Amino acid sequence: MATKPTTRSLLTSKRFAIFSIVTICFVLQLINSLPGINLNGFGIYPRSINGLIGILSAPFLHGSWWHFASNMLPFMVLSWLICQYSVKRFYNVFIFTALVGGFLVWAFGRSNIHVGLSGVIYGLWGFILCYGVIRRSFKSIVIAVVVALLYSGFVWGVLPQRLHISFESHLFGALSGLFLGYKLAKSDKLKSQKTRL
């Protein structure tokens, strides 16, 4: 007889962690596509008090179905790779890069509405690369190499190229991911050394 999944088992499930976020983005994009609806007003609008709400909501909102679709595959791939460490680590990286990267966009970004999951995606990318370089365990190096091969082109996304693309989200997301990757790699390395003593 199949047992009913508990809240704890759901929260520690890789599939639930990733697809719950994808589902939220999908539902919001569906609502945003309805006539007369414009949820993107809840995006990040830099240096505006009202725009602060976007730090929480912007990652889940997208400018179009193409914008939504282009973010989903890299998000799922990078999320799944971080989940190889643990689902808790994925949540930590997601929340940290969304909040810190989002705040930096609010503080320093251009005076436009910034929406989309790409800031978090760049945060996941930056985290994986920096963590692999600093931690230097077999697993972290393999994951970092896979990401470097698959998404080497991301490096161009942190530069201003097109007016309608928020390079600020990419840049500050990547920086927040690099910072967290460095801090956690140092911490994990120290714990590993203490365990061996």
PDB file of C-alpha atoms in Angstrom, residues 74 77-78 81-82 85 121-122 124-133 139-156 178:
ATOM      1  CA  PRO A  74      18.713  26.041 -17.673  1.00  0.00           C
ATOM      2  CA  VAL A  77      19.431  21.645 -15.175  1.00  0.00           C
ATOM      3  CA  LEU A  78      21.348  23.905 -12.775  1.00  0.00           C
ATOM      4  CA  LEU A  81      22.958  19.732 -10.288  1.00  0.00           C
ATOM      5  CA  ILE A  82      22.907  21.705  -7.022  1.00  0.00           C
ATOM      6  CA  TYR A  85      24.689  18.213  -2.889  1.00  0.00           C
ATOM      7  CA  ILE A 121      19.772  31.087 -12.853  1.00  0.00           C
ATOM      8  CA  TYR A 122      22.965  33.127 -13.003  1.00  0.00           C
ATOM      9  CA  LEU A 124      23.026  28.981  -9.507  1.00  0.00           C
ATOM     10  CA  TRP A 125      25.622  29.095 -12.287  1.00  0.00           C
ATOM     11  CA  GLY A 126      28.000  31.307 -10.314  1.00  0.00           C
ATOM     12  CA  PHE A 127      27.578  29.182  -7.199  1.00  0.00           C
ATOM     13  CA  ILE A 128      28.398  25.906  -8.954  1.00  0.00           C
ATOM     14  CA  LEU A 129      31.508  27.277 -10.662  1.00  0.00           C
ATOM     15  CA  CYS A 130      32.940  29.002  -7.592  1.00  0.00           C
ATOM     16  CA  TYR A 131      32.096  26.128  -5.254  1.00  0.00           C
ATOM     17  CA  GLY A 132      33.849  23.657  -7.553  1.00  0.00           C
ATOM     18  CA  VAL A 133      36.991  25.786  -7.858  1.00  0.00           C
ATOM     19  CA  LYS A 139      31.917  15.735  -7.092  1.00  0.00           C
ATOM     20  CA  SER A 140      32.169  19.536  -7.041  1.00  0.00           C
ATOM     21  CA  ILE A 141      34.783  19.568  -9.804  1.00  0.00           C
ATOM     22  CA  VAL A 142      32.742  17.249 -12.050  1.00  0.00           C
ATOM     23  CA  ILE A 143      29.592  19.341 -11.565  1.00  0.00           C
ATOM     24  CA  ALA A 144      31.505  22.581 -12.214  1.00  0.00           C
ATOM     25  CA  VAL A 145      33.074  21.161 -15.398  1.00  0.00           C
ATOM     26  CA  VAL A 146      29.658  20.045 -16.686  1.00  0.00           C
ATOM     27  CA  VAL A 147      28.255  23.532 -16.069  1.00  0.00           C
ATOM     28  CA  ALA A 148      31.285  25.226 -17.637  1.00  0.00           C
ATOM     29  CA  LEU A 149      30.853  23.116 -20.768  1.00  0.00           C
ATOM     30  CA  LEU A 150      27.073  23.526 -21.005  1.00  0.00           C
ATOM     31  CA  TYR A 151      26.804  27.206 -20.110  1.00  0.00           C
ATOM     32  CA  SER A 152      30.114  28.877 -20.957  1.00  0.00           C
ATOM     33  CA  GLY A 153      28.137  31.438 -22.984  1.00  0.00           C
ATOM     34  CA  PHE A 154      26.571  32.771 -19.783  1.00  0.00           C
ATOM     35  CA  VAL A 155      29.631  34.931 -19.242  1.00  0.00           C
ATOM     36  CA  TRP A 156      28.409  37.288 -21.989  1.00  0.00           C
ATOM     37  CA  LEU A 178      29.908  33.390  -6.547  1.00  0.00           C
TER      38      LEU A 178
END
